[in-house]
Amino acid sequence: MRAARLIKMVLLLQSRPAMTAAELAGELEVSQRTVTRDAQALSEAGVPVYADRGRTGGYRLVGGYRTRLTGLGREEAEALFLSGLPSVLREMGLDDAASAARLKVTAALLPSLRDAPHSAARRFHLDAPGWFHEPVTPELLPAVAEAVRDDRLVRARYRRGATDEVERELAPYGLVLKAGVWYLCARAGDDVRVYRIDRFTAVEVSAERFVRDEDFDLPGFWEERAAQFARSLLRTEVTVRLSEAGLARLPHAVDRAAVDDAIAGAGPPDADGRRTLTLAVESQEVAYGQLMALGPELEVLAPEALRARFAEAAERLRALYR
């Protein structure tokens, strides 16, 4: 445990001019006292860690010291090669660069770890797109990816409807691949918005660079916007009564967050062991298709129109199987 922490400390100092004890403590998830002891241990082991005193001081490596990749273990080496997804890199136009990088890393590994890329590829594979549809790589994705990598402004035409197009100047912050669909998170004016790459009809990459907001957290931003989008679709409510089996199957039929909210606001089971929930759904039409999958484990109580539709379906099924 400590050995891994010491290696991480060296790599952190190698990647930055200097770091304070507080910054190192935060990155390593230890106390500042532990950072002091670790720095002393590294120094005693021959790693030239130097501590500047005072308010503006910190730890730094002196003499251009660089560590090598020969300290990687097999699990670390295989994880490194798993981090590159061939199909994704190919779609962004980075397959040649990734191949060259893998060759360089492989050459730097110990001989006993040279088979790490083949070992990882034989054991793990990521298939990002969802089932039952063939993903199509957007034609303009490589140009957008280049702008993201180089922090370059883009002028783009974006299709908002069947025929409506708008032109925007965007500062492209990051790309997200979600269930086989590519999205761009970009600043437009004062706001960061999300755009589907396959809806761009034209992209012109500018020679002008933008100043990236260093506090922007792409994973955090995407998680927040994805949750907002999912909740924005739930525009109506239905009241249902479920058996224990129906309650267990409900998260597989409708939005899981909506189920969690409904359960949190529900009362205890009734005399028949069923619970009544008020569930947020996209629409009555969508709810009909989703909730029918639960069959007799669910009873719709409201709205009346949806209950009547379920009753009609039940009668038709009864007649069919009579």
PDB file of N, CA, C and O in Angstrom, residues 206-232:
ATOM      1  N   SER A 206     -11.707  26.652 -36.295  1.00  0.00           N
ATOM      2  CA  SER A 206     -10.996  27.923 -36.367  1.00  0.00           C
ATOM      3  C   SER A 206      -9.526  27.757 -35.972  1.00  0.00           C
ATOM      4  O   SER A 206      -9.162  26.823 -35.245  1.00  0.00           O
ATOM      5  N   ALA A 207      -8.710  28.676 -36.438  1.00  0.00           N
ATOM      6  CA  ALA A 207      -7.318  28.704 -35.991  1.00  0.00           C
ATOM      7  C   ALA A 207      -7.205  29.329 -34.602  1.00  0.00           C
ATOM      8  O   ALA A 207      -6.178  29.196 -33.933  1.00  0.00           O
ATOM      9  N   GLU A 208      -8.282  29.982 -34.162  1.00  0.00           N
ATOM     10  CA  GLU A 208      -8.281  30.663 -32.864  1.00  0.00           C
ATOM     11  C   GLU A 208      -8.569  29.678 -31.739  1.00  0.00           C
ATOM     12  O   GLU A 208      -9.498  28.870 -31.819  1.00  0.00           O
ATOM     13  N   ARG A 209      -7.777  29.761 -30.695  1.00  0.00           N
ATOM     14  CA  ARG A 209      -7.975  28.894 -29.532  1.00  0.00           C
ATOM     15  C   ARG A 209      -8.789  29.634 -28.469  1.00  0.00           C
ATOM     16  O   ARG A 209      -8.752  30.860 -28.393  1.00  0.00           O
ATOM     17  N   PHE A 210      -9.508  28.865 -27.666  1.00  0.00           N
ATOM     18  CA  PHE A 210     -10.251  29.441 -26.547  1.00  0.00           C
ATOM     19  C   PHE A 210      -9.550  29.071 -25.240  1.00  0.00           C
ATOM     20  O   PHE A 210      -8.753  28.133 -25.181  1.00  0.00           O
ATOM     21  N   VAL A 211      -9.846  29.836 -24.198  1.00  0.00           N
ATOM     22  CA  VAL A 211      -9.270  29.571 -22.880  1.00  0.00           C
ATOM     23  C   VAL A 211     -10.211  28.646 -22.122  1.00  0.00           C
ATOM     24  O   VAL A 211     -11.345  29.005 -21.825  1.00  0.00           O
ATOM     25  N   ARG A 212      -9.758  27.460 -21.860  1.00  0.00           N
ATOM     26  CA  ARG A 212     -10.576  26.452 -21.202  1.00  0.00           C
ATOM     27  C   ARG A 212     -10.744  26.777 -19.717  1.00  0.00           C
ATOM     28  O   ARG A 212      -9.792  27.168 -19.043  1.00  0.00           O
ATOM     29  N   ASP A 213     -11.954  26.604 -19.215  1.00  0.00           N
ATOM     30  CA  ASP A 213     -12.226  26.744 -17.790  1.00  0.00           C
ATOM     31  C   ASP A 213     -11.665  25.509 -17.087  1.00  0.00           C
ATOM     32  O   ASP A 213     -12.177  24.394 -17.250  1.00  0.00           O
ATOM     33  N   GLU A 214     -10.600  25.683 -16.329  1.00  0.00           N
ATOM     34  CA  GLU A 214      -9.919  24.547 -15.704  1.00  0.00           C
ATOM     35  C   GLU A 214     -10.771  23.879 -14.638  1.00  0.00           C
ATOM     36  O   GLU A 214     -10.480  22.751 -14.224  1.00  0.00           O
ATOM     37  N   ASP A 215     -11.828  24.542 -14.181  1.00  0.00           N
ATOM     38  CA  ASP A 215     -12.702  23.943 -13.174  1.00  0.00           C
ATOM     39  C   ASP A 215     -13.799  23.078 -13.795  1.00  0.00           C
ATOM     40  O   ASP A 215     -14.560  22.432 -13.072  1.00  0.00           O
ATOM     41  N   PHE A 216     -13.880  23.075 -15.128  1.00  0.00           N
ATOM     42  CA  PHE A 216     -14.927  22.298 -15.787  1.00  0.00           C
ATOM     43  C   PHE A 216     -14.647  20.808 -15.627  1.00  0.00           C
ATOM     44  O   PHE A 216     -13.583  20.316 -15.975  1.00  0.00           O
ATOM     45  N   ASP A 217     -15.628  20.075 -15.103  1.00  0.00           N
ATOM     46  CA  ASP A 217     -15.515  18.637 -14.853  1.00  0.00           C
ATOM     47  C   ASP A 217     -16.447  17.914 -15.817  1.00  0.00           C
ATOM     48  O   ASP A 217     -17.661  17.900 -15.623  1.00  0.00           O
ATOM     49  N   LEU A 218     -15.882  17.327 -16.883  1.00  0.00           N
ATOM     50  CA  LEU A 218     -16.704  16.709 -17.923  1.00  0.00           C
ATOM     51  C   LEU A 218     -17.566  15.566 -17.380  1.00  0.00           C
ATOM     52  O   LEU A 218     -18.781  15.551 -17.626  1.00  0.00           O
ATOM     53  N   PRO A 219     -17.009  14.578 -16.637  1.00  0.00           N
ATOM     54  CA  PRO A 219     -17.868  13.508 -16.116  1.00  0.00           C
ATOM     55  C   PRO A 219     -18.980  14.030 -15.203  1.00  0.00           C
ATOM     56  O   PRO A 219     -20.132  13.580 -15.280  1.00  0.00           O
ATOM     57  N   GLY A 220     -18.636  14.981 -14.328  1.00  0.00           N
ATOM     58  CA  GLY A 220     -19.639  15.529 -13.430  1.00  0.00           C
ATOM     59  C   GLY A 220     -20.724  16.291 -14.179  1.00  0.00           C
ATOM     60  O   GLY A 220     -21.917  16.182 -13.861  1.00  0.00           O
ATOM     61  N   PHE A 221     -20.318  17.090 -15.169  1.00  0.00           N
ATOM     62  CA  PHE A 221     -21.272  17.843 -15.983  1.00  0.00           C
ATOM     63  C   PHE A 221     -22.221  16.899 -16.711  1.00  0.00           C
ATOM     64  O   PHE A 221     -23.440  17.101 -16.726  1.00  0.00           O
ATOM     65  N   TRP A 222     -21.651  15.842 -17.316  1.00  0.00           N
ATOM     66  CA  TRP A 222     -22.485  14.910 -18.084  1.00  0.00           C
ATOM     67  C   TRP A 222     -23.466  14.183 -17.170  1.00  0.00           C
ATOM     68  O   TRP A 222     -24.638  14.017 -17.515  1.00  0.00           O
ATOM     69  N   GLU A 223     -23.007  13.744 -16.017  1.00  0.00           N
ATOM     70  CA  GLU A 223     -23.884  13.036 -15.086  1.00  0.00           C
ATOM     71  C   GLU A 223     -25.060  13.918 -14.668  1.00  0.00           C
ATOM     72  O   GLU A 223     -26.212  13.473 -14.629  1.00  0.00           O
ATOM     73  N   GLU A 224     -24.771  15.184 -14.401  1.00  0.00           N
ATOM     74  CA  GLU A 224     -25.830  16.110 -13.980  1.00  0.00           C
ATOM     75  C   GLU A 224     -26.825  16.362 -15.106  1.00  0.00           C
ATOM     76  O   GLU A 224     -28.041  16.317 -14.897  1.00  0.00           O
ATOM     77  N   ARG A 225     -26.300  16.629 -16.330  1.00  0.00           N
ATOM     78  CA  ARG A 225     -27.200  16.911 -17.449  1.00  0.00           C
ATOM     79  C   ARG A 225     -28.002  15.675 -17.848  1.00  0.00           C
ATOM     80  O   ARG A 225     -29.176  15.786 -18.235  1.00  0.00           O
ATOM     81  N   ALA A 226     -27.389  14.498 -17.783  1.00  0.00           N
ATOM     82  CA  ALA A 226     -28.100  13.272 -18.132  1.00  0.00           C
ATOM     83  C   ALA A 226     -29.257  13.038 -17.171  1.00  0.00           C
ATOM     84  O   ALA A 226     -30.358  12.633 -17.578  1.00  0.00           O
ATOM     85  N   ALA A 227     -29.025  13.293 -15.876  1.00  0.00           N
ATOM     86  CA  ALA A 227     -30.093  13.137 -14.888  1.00  0.00           C
ATOM     87  C   ALA A 227     -31.202  14.148 -15.125  1.00  0.00           C
ATOM     88  O   ALA A 227     -32.397  13.816 -15.034  1.00  0.00           O
ATOM     89  N   GLN A 228     -30.824  15.397 -15.451  1.00  0.00           N
ATOM     90  CA  GLN A 228     -31.822  16.427 -15.737  1.00  0.00           C
ATOM     91  C   GLN A 228     -32.657  16.049 -16.961  1.00  0.00           C
ATOM     92  O   GLN A 228     -33.878  16.221 -16.978  1.00  0.00           O
ATOM     93  N   PHE A 229     -31.981  15.521 -17.997  1.00  0.00           N
ATOM     94  CA  PHE A 229     -32.682  15.148 -19.225  1.00  0.00           C
ATOM     95  C   PHE A 229     -33.674  14.017 -18.950  1.00  0.00           C
ATOM     96  O   PHE A 229     -34.829  14.058 -19.394  1.00  0.00           O
ATOM     97  N   ALA A 230     -33.223  13.003 -18.194  1.00  0.00           N
ATOM     98  CA  ALA A 230     -34.106  11.874 -17.895  1.00  0.00           C
ATOM     99  C   ALA A 230     -35.329  12.338 -17.123  1.00  0.00           C
ATOM    100  O   ALA A 230     -36.466  11.913 -17.407  1.00  0.00           O
ATOM    101  N   ARG A 231     -35.135  13.235 -16.161  1.00  0.00           N
ATOM    102  CA  ARG A 231     -36.264  13.708 -15.364  1.00  0.00           C
ATOM    103  C   ARG A 231     -37.174  14.637 -16.176  1.00  0.00           C
ATOM    104  O   ARG A 231     -38.382  14.692 -15.918  1.00  0.00           O
ATOM    105  N   SER A 232     -36.596  15.371 -17.129  1.00  0.00           N
ATOM    106  CA  SER A 232     -37.416  16.293 -17.919  1.00  0.00           C
ATOM    107  C   SER A 232     -38.423  15.548 -18.790  1.00  0.00           C
ATOM    108  O   SER A 232     -39.433  16.129 -19.221  1.00  0.00           O
TER     109      SER A 232
END
